[in-house]
């Protein structure tokens, strides 16, 4: 064959092409061919085997329906003998762009993903520098890992990789729908001019390994439905060659910053602009991690403001953010979606309304007797301690304003241990 599949498909391809597949089917009569082909059409089998079974069954069914089956079989054989593969070789002197030709030809077939184009692009250049001899090893070491990724994850990684290499605005411009592969092609020429070897493929592989290691830390962004910062972490790690330990500290800094910004501003998304600005500046000035922490420190939410929100206005914060904070403090061993975590819901009514609705006598008659307690109630309504009181009701013996005030203080202490008051506390 002039064309062979990738290594993961090659064994099944060879079993069909060489006829080995038929040895296990034990066909003794021609009538058994259709049954054998149909048996190959199984979802658990490799797609090449399934496809072979599909076309084989269609051919046998067609021939069985023909009166002159032998003649039709001869015609089919002639068609297959005349089947040809067109090989187009383009060199640098031809004036044609190989990728453009590849895309034009492919427009008649299945729609390729951005990563399909990337694979073609990289291995075309790899063959140019290495020749065919080492392609299999290179594939095993640096590309085979991508075969296990689903298309959505590949797309997210590709975008994160490009933003890490080219800056967070690489997809912005007059054309609002810039495709990742077009973006990659436009900028990769600079790398090739500086270092004409395998660096593009090796670099992509290295970034992919880092991206996979970040999966656990990205759950924070997924939980709060925030835009992931994979790209920034990839940028910092590879630009400044950060160790795994330092990279983990950076994840803590970003999480703390976003949580605190979300509490003070009511919108976690506002925290991204400073991060994007630093990345853009660093691409020009080569700033380091310490400079990033210093810059972030000037924007770091004031701890007194954070405490004020948690003591008095936690009920005005995004409920998911409050639940996330309580889950990390009180139930770190449980998932965010756990039913017990979801019970940490704030009371639907204010304490004043609950008093009023649960008393037989009128509120006006009862008020003078409860002024002291109501004063205390004002100090706990809306606090994170009150929200964490799963069934805070004034008629219950377990509910006491003093108890909630004490619990709020404990939660604040825990909060400052997990999300430290200052950025520099992490380094």
CSV table of C-alpha atoms in Angstrom, one decimal:
chain,number,residue,atom,x,y,z
A,1,UNK,CA,0.0,0.0,0.0
A,2,UNK,CA,1.1,3.5,-0.8
A,3,UNK,CA,-0.7,5.0,2.2
A,4,UNK,CA,-0.8,3.5,5.7
A,5,UNK,CA,-2.7,4.6,8.8
A,6,UNK,CA,-1.2,5.8,12.1
A,7,UNK,CA,0.4,3.2,14.4
A,8,UNK,CA,-2.7,2.8,16.5
A,9,UNK,CA,-4.7,1.6,13.4
A,10,UNK,CA,-1.9,-0.2,11.6
A,11,UNK,CA,-2.3,-3.6,13.1
A,12,UNK,CA,-6.0,-3.9,12.2
A,13,UNK,CA,-5.3,-2.4,8.7
A,14,UNK,CA,-2.6,-5.1,8.1
A,15,UNK,CA,-4.9,-7.9,9.3
A,16,UNK,CA,-7.4,-6.9,6.6
A,17,UNK,CA,-4.9,-6.1,3.9
A,18,UNK,CA,-2.9,-9.3,4.4
A,19,UNK,CA,-5.9,-11.6,4.7
A,20,UNK,CA,-5.1,-12.7,8.3
A,21,UNK,CA,-8.5,-11.6,9.4
A,22,UNK,CA,-10.1,-14.4,7.3
A,23,UNK,CA,-8.0,-17.1,9.1
A,24,UNK,CA,-10.0,-16.6,12.3
A,25,UNK,CA,-13.4,-16.6,10.5
A,26,UNK,CA,-13.3,-20.3,9.5
A,27,UNK,CA,-15.3,-19.9,6.2
A,28,UNK,CA,-15.7,-23.1,4.3
A,29,UNK,CA,-18.6,-22.2,2.0
A,30,UNK,CA,-19.1,-19.1,-0.1
A,31,UNK,CA,-22.6,-18.7,1.4
A,32,UNK,CA,-20.9,-18.1,4.8
A,33,UNK,CA,-19.2,-15.0,3.5
A,34,UNK,CA,-22.2,-12.7,4.2
A,35,UNK,CA,-22.6,-14.0,7.8
A,36,UNK,CA,-18.9,-13.5,8.3
A,37,UNK,CA,-18.9,-9.9,7.0
A,38,UNK,CA,-22.0,-9.0,9.1
A,39,UNK,CA,-20.3,-10.5,12.2
A,40,UNK,CA,-17.5,-8.0,11.8
A,41,UNK,CA,-19.9,-5.0,12.1
A,42,UNK,CA,-19.6,-4.7,15.9
A,43,UNK,CA,-19.2,-1.5,17.9
A,44,UNK,CA,-16.6,-3.2,20.0
A,45,UNK,CA,-14.3,-3.9,17.0
A,46,UNK,CA,-11.9,-1.4,15.5
A,47,UNK,CA,-13.5,1.0,13.0
A,48,UNK,CA,-11.3,-0.4,10.2
A,49,UNK,CA,-12.7,-3.9,10.8
A,50,UNK,CA,-16.2,-2.6,11.1
A,51,UNK,CA,-15.9,-0.7,7.8
A,52,UNK,CA,-14.4,-3.7,6.1
A,53,UNK,CA,-17.4,-5.8,7.3
A,54,UNK,CA,-19.9,-3.2,6.1
A,55,UNK,CA,-18.5,-2.9,2.5
A,56,UNK,CA,-17.9,-6.7,2.3
A,57,UNK,CA,-21.6,-7.4,3.3
A,58,UNK,CA,-22.8,-4.9,0.7
A,59,UNK,CA,-20.8,-6.5,-2.1
A,60,UNK,CA,-21.9,-10.0,-1.2
A,61,UNK,CA,-25.5,-8.9,-1.0
A,62,UNK,CA,-25.3,-7.2,-4.4
A,63,UNK,CA,-23.7,-10.3,-6.0
A,64,UNK,CA,-26.2,-12.6,-4.5
A,65,UNK,CA,-29.0,-10.6,-6.2
A,66,UNK,CA,-27.4,-10.7,-9.6
A,67,UNK,CA,-28.2,-13.5,-12.1
A,68,UNK,CA,-24.7,-13.2,-13.7
A,69,UNK,CA,-22.7,-12.9,-10.4
A,70,UNK,CA,-19.4,-14.0,-11.9
A,71,UNK,CA,-19.6,-11.3,-14.6
A,72,UNK,CA,-20.5,-8.6,-12.1
A,73,UNK,CA,-17.6,-9.8,-9.9
A,74,UNK,CA,-15.2,-9.4,-12.8
A,75,UNK,CA,-16.5,-5.8,-13.5
A,76,UNK,CA,-16.0,-5.0,-9.8
A,77,UNK,CA,-12.4,-6.4,-9.9
A,78,UNK,CA,-11.6,-4.2,-12.9
A,79,UNK,CA,-12.8,-1.1,-11.1
A,80,UNK,CA,-10.7,-1.9,-8.1
A,81,UNK,CA,-7.6,-2.6,-10.3
A,82,UNK,CA,-8.0,0.9,-11.8
A,83,UNK,CA,-8.3,2.5,-8.5
A,84,UNK,CA,-5.3,4.9,-8.1
A,85,UNK,CA,-3.8,7.2,-5.5
A,86,UNK,CA,-2.6,10.6,-6.6
A,87,UNK,CA,0.6,11.7,-4.9
A,88,UNK,CA,1.4,15.4,-5.2
A,89,UNK,CA,4.8,16.6,-4.2
A,90,UNK,CA,5.4,20.3,-3.6
A,91,UNK,CA,8.8,21.8,-3.0
A,92,UNK,CA,9.7,25.3,-1.9
A,93,UNK,CA,10.3,26.3,-5.6
A,94,UNK,CA,6.8,25.3,-6.8
A,95,UNK,CA,5.3,28.5,-5.5
A,96,UNK,CA,2.4,26.6,-3.8
A,97,UNK,CA,1.6,26.4,-0.1
A,98,UNK,CA,1.3,22.7,0.9
A,99,UNK,CA,-1.2,23.4,3.6
A,100,UNK,CA,-3.5,25.4,1.3
A,101,UNK,CA,-3.4,22.5,-1.2
A,102,UNK,CA,-4.1,20.0,1.6
A,103,UNK,CA,-7.2,22.0,2.7
A,104,UNK,CA,-8.5,22.4,-0.8
A,105,UNK,CA,-8.3,18.7,-1.5
A,106,UNK,CA,-9.8,17.9,1.9
A,107,UNK,CA,-12.8,20.2,1.3
A,108,UNK,CA,-14.3,17.4,-0.7
A,109,UNK,CA,-14.2,15.0,2.2
A,110,UNK,CA,-14.7,14.9,6.0
A,111,UNK,CA,-14.3,18.1,7.9
A,112,UNK,CA,-11.0,18.0,9.7
A,113,UNK,CA,-10.5,19.5,13.1
A,114,UNK,CA,-7.9,22.2,13.8
A,115,UNK,CA,-5.7,19.6,15.4
A,116,UNK,CA,-5.9,17.4,12.2
A,117,UNK,CA,-4.4,20.3,10.3
A,118,UNK,CA,-1.8,20.9,13.0
A,119,UNK,CA,-0.7,17.2,12.9
A,120,UNK,CA,-0.3,17.4,9.1
A,121,UNK,CA,1.7,20.6,9.4
A,122,UNK,CA,4.1,19.4,12.1
A,123,UNK,CA,4.8,16.0,10.6
A,124,UNK,CA,5.3,17.5,7.2
A,125,UNK,CA,8.1,19.6,8.6
A,126,UNK,CA,9.4,16.8,10.9
A,127,UNK,CA,9.9,14.6,7.8
A,128,UNK,CA,11.7,17.5,6.1
A,129,UNK,CA,14.3,17.7,8.9
A,130,UNK,CA,14.5,14.1,10.0
A,131,UNK,CA,13.5,12.0,7.0
A,132,UNK,CA,11.2,9.0,7.4
A,133,UNK,CA,13.6,6.9,9.6
A,134,UNK,CA,12.7,8.3,13.0
A,135,UNK,CA,9.0,9.3,12.4
A,136,UNK,CA,7.6,6.3,14.3
A,137,UNK,CA,9.6,6.9,17.4
A,138,UNK,CA,8.8,10.6,17.3
A,139,UNK,CA,5.1,9.7,16.9
A,140,UNK,CA,5.2,7.4,19.9
A,141,UNK,CA,7.1,9.8,22.2
A,142,UNK,CA,5.4,13.1,21.3
A,143,UNK,CA,2.1,12.6,19.5
A,144,UNK,CA,0.6,9.3,20.5
A,145,UNK,CA,-0.7,10.9,23.8
A,146,UNK,CA,-3.1,13.1,21.8
A,147,UNK,CA,-4.9,10.1,20.4
A,148,UNK,CA,-6.6,9.6,23.8
A,149,UNK,CA,-7.9,13.1,24.1
A,150,UNK,CA,-11.4,13.9,22.9
A,151,UNK,CA,-11.9,16.6,20.3
A,152,UNK,CA,-13.2,19.2,22.8
A,153,UNK,CA,-10.2,18.8,25.1
A,154,UNK,CA,-7.8,19.1,22.1
A,155,UNK,CA,-9.5,22.3,21.0
A,156,UNK,CA,-9.2,23.8,24.5
A,157,UNK,CA,-5.6,22.8,24.8
A,158,UNK,CA,-4.7,24.2,21.4
A,159,UNK,CA,-6.2,27.5,22.3
A,160,UNK,CA,-4.5,27.6,25.7
A,161,UNK,CA,-1.2,26.7,24.0
A,162,UNK,CA,-1.5,29.5,21.5
A,163,UNK,CA,-2.5,32.1,24.1
A,164,UNK,CA,0.5,31.0,26.3
A,165,UNK,CA,2.9,31.4,23.3
A,166,UNK,CA,1.4,34.4,21.6
A,167,UNK,CA,-0.5,36.3,24.2
A,168,UNK,CA,-4.1,36.4,25.4
A,169,UNK,CA,-5.2,38.6,22.5
A,170,UNK,CA,-4.0,36.3,19.7
A,171,UNK,CA,-7.6,35.5,18.7
A,172,UNK,CA,-8.7,39.1,18.7
A,173,UNK,CA,-8.7,41.4,15.7
A,174,UNK,CA,-10.8,42.6,12.9
A,175,UNK,CA,-11.7,39.0,12.1
A,176,UNK,CA,-13.5,37.9,15.3
A,177,UNK,CA,-13.4,34.2,14.2
A,178,UNK,CA,-9.7,33.5,13.9
A,179,UNK,CA,-9.1,29.8,13.7
A,180,UNK,CA,-6.4,28.3,15.9
A,181,UNK,CA,-4.5,26.6,13.1
A,182,UNK,CA,-4.4,29.8,11.0
A,183,UNK,CA,-3.2,31.6,14.1
A,184,UNK,CA,-0.5,29.0,14.6
A,185,UNK,CA,0.7,29.1,11.0
A,186,UNK,CA,1.0,32.8,11.0
A,187,UNK,CA,3.4,32.9,14.0
A,188,UNK,CA,5.3,29.6,13.7
A,189,UNK,CA,7.5,30.9,10.9
A,190,UNK,CA,9.3,33.0,13.5
A,191,UNK,CA,10.3,29.9,15.4
A,192,UNK,CA,11.4,28.1,12.3
A,193,UNK,CA,13.6,31.0,11.2
A,194,UNK,CA,15.3,31.0,14.6
A,195,UNK,CA,15.6,27.3,15.2
A,196,UNK,CA,15.1,25.0,12.2
A,197,UNK,CA,14.6,21.7,13.9
A,198,UNK,CA,11.9,19.7,15.8
A,199,UNK,CA,11.3,22.4,18.4
A,200,UNK,CA,7.6,23.1,17.3
A,201,UNK,CA,6.6,19.5,17.9
A,202,UNK,CA,8.7,19.0,21.0
A,203,UNK,CA,7.3,22.2,22.4
A,204,UNK,CA,3.7,21.3,21.8
A,205,UNK,CA,4.3,17.9,23.5
A,206,UNK,CA,5.9,19.6,26.6
A,207,UNK,CA,3.0,22.0,26.9
A,208,UNK,CA,0.6,19.1,26.6
A,209,UNK,CA,2.2,17.3,29.5
A,210,UNK,CA,1.9,20.4,31.7
A,211,UNK,CA,-1.7,21.0,30.6
A,212,UNK,CA,-2.6,17.5,31.8
A,213,UNK,CA,-1.0,18.0,35.2
A,214,UNK,CA,-3.1,21.2,35.6
A,215,UNK,CA,-6.4,19.3,35.3
A,216,UNK,CA,-7.1,19.0,39.1
A,217,UNK,CA,-6.3,22.7,39.7
A,218,UNK,CA,-8.7,23.7,36.9
A,219,UNK,CA,-11.7,22.2,38.8
A,220,UNK,CA,-11.9,25.5,40.7
A,221,UNK,CA,-12.7,27.3,37.5
A,222,UNK,CA,-15.1,24.7,36.3
A,223,UNK,CA,-17.0,24.6,39.6
A,224,UNK,CA,-17.6,28.4,39.6
A,225,UNK,CA,-18.2,28.4,35.8
A,226,UNK,CA,-15.2,30.7,35.3
A,227,UNK,CA,-13.0,31.0,32.2
A,228,UNK,CA,-10.0,28.7,32.8
A,229,UNK,CA,-6.6,30.2,33.2
A,230,UNK,CA,-4.7,27.2,31.7
A,231,UNK,CA,-3.1,29.5,29.2
A,232,UNK,CA,-1.6,31.8,31.8
A,233,UNK,CA,-0.3,28.9,33.9
A,234,UNK,CA,1.3,27.4,30.8
A,235,UNK,CA,2.8,30.7,29.9
A,236,UNK,CA,4.3,31.2,33.4
A,237,UNK,CA,5.6,27.7,33.8
A,238,UNK,CA,7.4,27.5,30.5
A,239,UNK,CA,8.5,31.1,30.1
A,240,UNK,CA,10.1,31.1,33.5
A,241,UNK,CA,10.8,27.4,33.8
A,242,UNK,CA,8.9,27.1,37.1
A,243,UNK,CA,9.1,23.9,39.2
A,244,UNK,CA,6.0,21.9,40.0
A,245,UNK,CA,6.1,23.2,43.5
A,246,UNK,CA,6.3,26.9,42.4
A,247,UNK,CA,3.6,26.3,39.8
A,248,UNK,CA,1.3,24.9,42.5
A,249,UNK,CA,1.9,28.1,44.5
A,250,UNK,CA,1.0,30.1,41.5
A,251,UNK,CA,-2.3,28.2,41.2
A,252,UNK,CA,-3.0,29.1,44.9
A,253,UNK,CA,-2.2,32.8,44.3
A,254,UNK,CA,-4.6,33.0,41.3
A,255,UNK,CA,-7.4,31.1,43.2
A,256,UNK,CA,-7.0,33.4,46.3
A,257,UNK,CA,-7.0,36.5,44.1
A,258,UNK,CA,-10.1,35.5,42.2
A,259,UNK,CA,-12.0,34.4,45.3
A,260,UNK,CA,-11.2,37.6,47.1
A,261,UNK,CA,-12.1,39.7,44.0
A,262,UNK,CA,-15.4,37.8,43.7
A,263,UNK,CA,-16.3,38.7,47.3
A,264,UNK,CA,-15.4,42.4,47.1
A,265,UNK,CA,-16.6,43.1,43.5
A,266,UNK,CA,-19.3,40.6,43.3
A,267,UNK,CA,-17.9,39.4,40.0
A,268,UNK,CA,-15.0,37.0,39.7
A,269,UNK,CA,-14.5,37.8,36.0
A,270,UNK,CA,-13.2,41.3,36.8
A,271,UNK,CA,-10.0,39.7,38.1
A,272,UNK,CA,-8.9,38.6,34.6
A,273,UNK,CA,-7.9,42.0,33.2
A,274,UNK,CA,-4.9,42.4,35.5
A,275,UNK,CA,-3.7,38.9,34.6
A,276,UNK,CA,-4.1,39.5,30.8
A,277,UNK,CA,-2.3,42.9,31.2
A,278,UNK,CA,0.7,41.3,33.0
A,279,UNK,CA,1.0,38.6,30.3
A,280,UNK,CA,1.0,41.1,27.5
A,281,UNK,CA,3.7,43.2,29.2
A,282,UNK,CA,5.8,40.2,30.1
A,283,UNK,CA,5.9,39.0,26.4
A,284,UNK,CA,7.7,42.3,25.7
A,285,UNK,CA,9.7,42.9,28.9
A,286,UNK,CA,10.2,39.3,30.2
A,287,UNK,CA,8.9,40.0,33.7
A,288,UNK,CA,9.3,37.2,36.2
A,289,UNK,CA,7.1,35.5,38.9
A,290,UNK,CA,8.2,37.8,41.7
A,291,UNK,CA,7.2,40.8,39.5
A,292,UNK,CA,3.9,39.2,38.8
A,293,UNK,CA,3.2,38.8,42.6
A,294,UNK,CA,4.3,42.4,43.2
A,295,UNK,CA,2.0,43.7,40.5
A,296,UNK,CA,-0.9,41.6,41.8
A,297,UNK,CA,-0.2,42.8,45.3
A,298,UNK,CA,-1.2,46.4,44.3
A,299,UNK,CA,-4.6,45.0,43.1
A,300,UNK,CA,-5.0,42.6,46.0
A,301,UNK,CA,-8.4,43.0,47.7
A,302,UNK,CA,-8.1,44.6,51.1
A,303,UNK,CA,-8.5,42.0,53.9
A,304,UNK,CA,-10.7,44.3,56.0
A,305,UNK,CA,-13.1,44.6,53.1
A,306,UNK,CA,-13.2,40.8,52.7
A,307,UNK,CA,-13.9,40.3,56.4
A,308,UNK,CA,-16.6,42.9,56.3
A,309,UNK,CA,-18.3,41.1,53.4
A,310,UNK,CA,-18.1,37.7,55.2
A,311,UNK,CA,-19.3,39.2,58.5
A,312,UNK,CA,-22.3,41.2,57.1
A,313,UNK,CA,-22.9,40.8,53.4
A,314,UNK,CA,-22.1,37.2,52.5
A,315,UNK,CA,-25.8,36.8,51.5
A,316,UNK,CA,-25.2,39.3,48.6
A,317,UNK,CA,-22.3,37.3,47.1
A,318,UNK,CA,-22.8,34.8,44.3
A,319,UNK,CA,-24.2,31.7,46.1
A,320,UNK,CA,-21.9,29.3,44.2
A,321,UNK,CA,-18.9,31.2,45.5
A,322,UNK,CA,-20.1,31.1,49.1
A,323,UNK,CA,-20.9,27.4,48.8
A,324,UNK,CA,-17.4,26.8,47.3
A,325,UNK,CA,-15.8,28.6,50.3
A,326,UNK,CA,-17.8,26.7,52.8
A,327,UNK,CA,-17.1,23.4,51.1
A,328,UNK,CA,-13.3,24.0,51.1
A,329,UNK,CA,-13.4,25.0,54.8
A,330,UNK,CA,-16.0,22.6,56.3
A,331,UNK,CA,-16.1,19.6,53.8
A,332,UNK,CA,-12.8,19.5,52.0
A,333,UNK,CA,-13.2,15.7,51.6
A,334,UNK,CA,-16.5,16.0,49.7
A,335,UNK,CA,-17.2,17.1,46.2
A,336,UNK,CA,-18.8,20.4,45.5
A,337,UNK,CA,-21.9,18.6,44.0
A,338,UNK,CA,-22.3,16.5,47.2
A,339,UNK,CA,-25.9,16.7,48.5
A,340,UNK,CA,-24.6,17.7,52.0
A,341,UNK,CA,-22.8,20.7,50.5
A,342,UNK,CA,-25.9,21.8,48.7
A,343,UNK,CA,-27.7,21.9,52.1
A,344,UNK,CA,-25.5,24.9,53.0
A,345,UNK,CA,-28.2,27.2,51.6
A,346,UNK,CA,-29.0,30.5,53.2
A,347,UNK,CA,-32.5,30.9,54.9
A,348,UNK,CA,-35.0,32.3,52.4
A,349,UNK,CA,-36.3,34.9,54.9
A,350,UNK,CA,-34.7,37.3,57.3
A,351,UNK,CA,-34.6,36.5,61.0
A,352,UNK,CA,-36.9,39.4,61.7
A,353,UNK,CA,-39.5,37.8,59.3
A,354,UNK,CA,-39.0,34.4,60.9
A,355,UNK,CA,-39.7,35.8,64.3
A,356,UNK,CA,-42.8,37.5,63.1
A,357,UNK,CA,-44.1,34.6,61.2
A,358,UNK,CA,-43.6,32.1,64.0
A,359,UNK,CA,-45.3,33.9,66.8
A,360,UNK,CA,-48.9,33.8,67.8
A,361,UNK,CA,-48.9,37.3,69.3
A,362,UNK,CA,-48.5,40.3,67.0
A,363,UNK,CA,-45.0,41.6,66.1
A,364,UNK,CA,-45.7,44.9,67.8
A,365,UNK,CA,-46.6,43.3,71.1
A,366,UNK,CA,-43.6,41.0,71.0
A,367,UNK,CA,-41.0,43.6,69.9
A,368,UNK,CA,-40.3,45.3,73.2
A,369,UNK,CA,-39.5,42.0,74.8
A,370,UNK,CA,-36.9,41.1,72.2
A,371,UNK,CA,-35.0,44.3,71.5
A,372,UNK,CA,-31.7,42.9,73.0
A,373,UNK,CA,-31.9,39.7,70.9
A,374,UNK,CA,-32.8,41.7,67.8
A,375,UNK,CA,-29.7,43.8,68.2
A,376,UNK,CA,-27.6,40.7,68.2
A,377,UNK,CA,-29.5,39.4,65.2
A,378,UNK,CA,-28.4,42.4,63.2
A,379,UNK,CA,-24.8,41.3,63.8
A,380,UNK,CA,-25.3,37.8,62.4
A,381,UNK,CA,-27.8,38.3,59.5
A,382,UNK,CA,-26.0,37.8,56.2
A,383,UNK,CA,-22.8,36.6,57.8
A,384,UNK,CA,-21.1,33.5,56.5
A,385,UNK,CA,-21.7,31.9,59.9
A,386,UNK,CA,-25.4,32.4,59.5
A,387,UNK,CA,-25.3,30.9,56.0
A,388,UNK,CA,-23.4,27.9,57.2
A,389,UNK,CA,-26.1,27.3,59.9
A,390,UNK,CA,-28.1,24.8,57.8
A,391,UNK,CA,-31.4,25.3,59.6
A,392,UNK,CA,-31.0,28.5,61.5
A,393,UNK,CA,-34.4,29.2,63.1
A,394,UNK,CA,-35.0,31.3,66.1
A,395,UNK,CA,-37.4,28.8,67.7
A,396,UNK,CA,-34.7,26.2,67.9
A,397,UNK,CA,-32.8,25.9,71.1
A,398,UNK,CA,-29.5,25.3,69.1
A,399,UNK,CA,-29.7,28.7,67.4
A,400,UNK,CA,-28.0,31.5,69.3
A,401,UNK,CA,-26.7,34.8,67.8
A,402,UNK,CA,-23.6,34.4,70.0
A,403,UNK,CA,-22.9,31.0,68.6
A,404,UNK,CA,-23.2,32.2,65.0
A,405,UNK,CA,-20.9,35.2,65.8
A,406,UNK,CA,-18.3,32.7,67.2
A,407,UNK,CA,-18.7,30.4,64.2
A,408,UNK,CA,-18.2,33.4,61.8
A,409,UNK,CA,-14.9,34.2,63.4
A,410,UNK,CA,-13.8,30.6,63.1
A,411,UNK,CA,-14.7,30.5,59.4
A,412,UNK,CA,-12.8,33.8,58.9
A,413,UNK,CA,-9.7,32.3,60.4
A,414,UNK,CA,-10.0,29.3,58.2
A,415,UNK,CA,-10.6,31.5,55.2
A,416,UNK,CA,-7.4,33.4,55.7
A,417,UNK,CA,-5.4,30.2,56.0
A,418,UNK,CA,-6.7,28.8,52.7
A,419,UNK,CA,-6.9,32.1,50.8
A,420,UNK,CA,-4.1,34.2,52.3
A,421,UNK,CA,-4.5,37.9,52.9
A,422,UNK,CA,-1.6,39.0,50.8
A,423,UNK,CA,-0.1,37.7,47.5
A,424,UNK,CA,3.5,37.7,48.9
A,425,UNK,CA,2.4,35.3,51.7
A,426,UNK,CA,2.6,32.5,49.2
A,427,UNK,CA,6.2,32.9,48.2
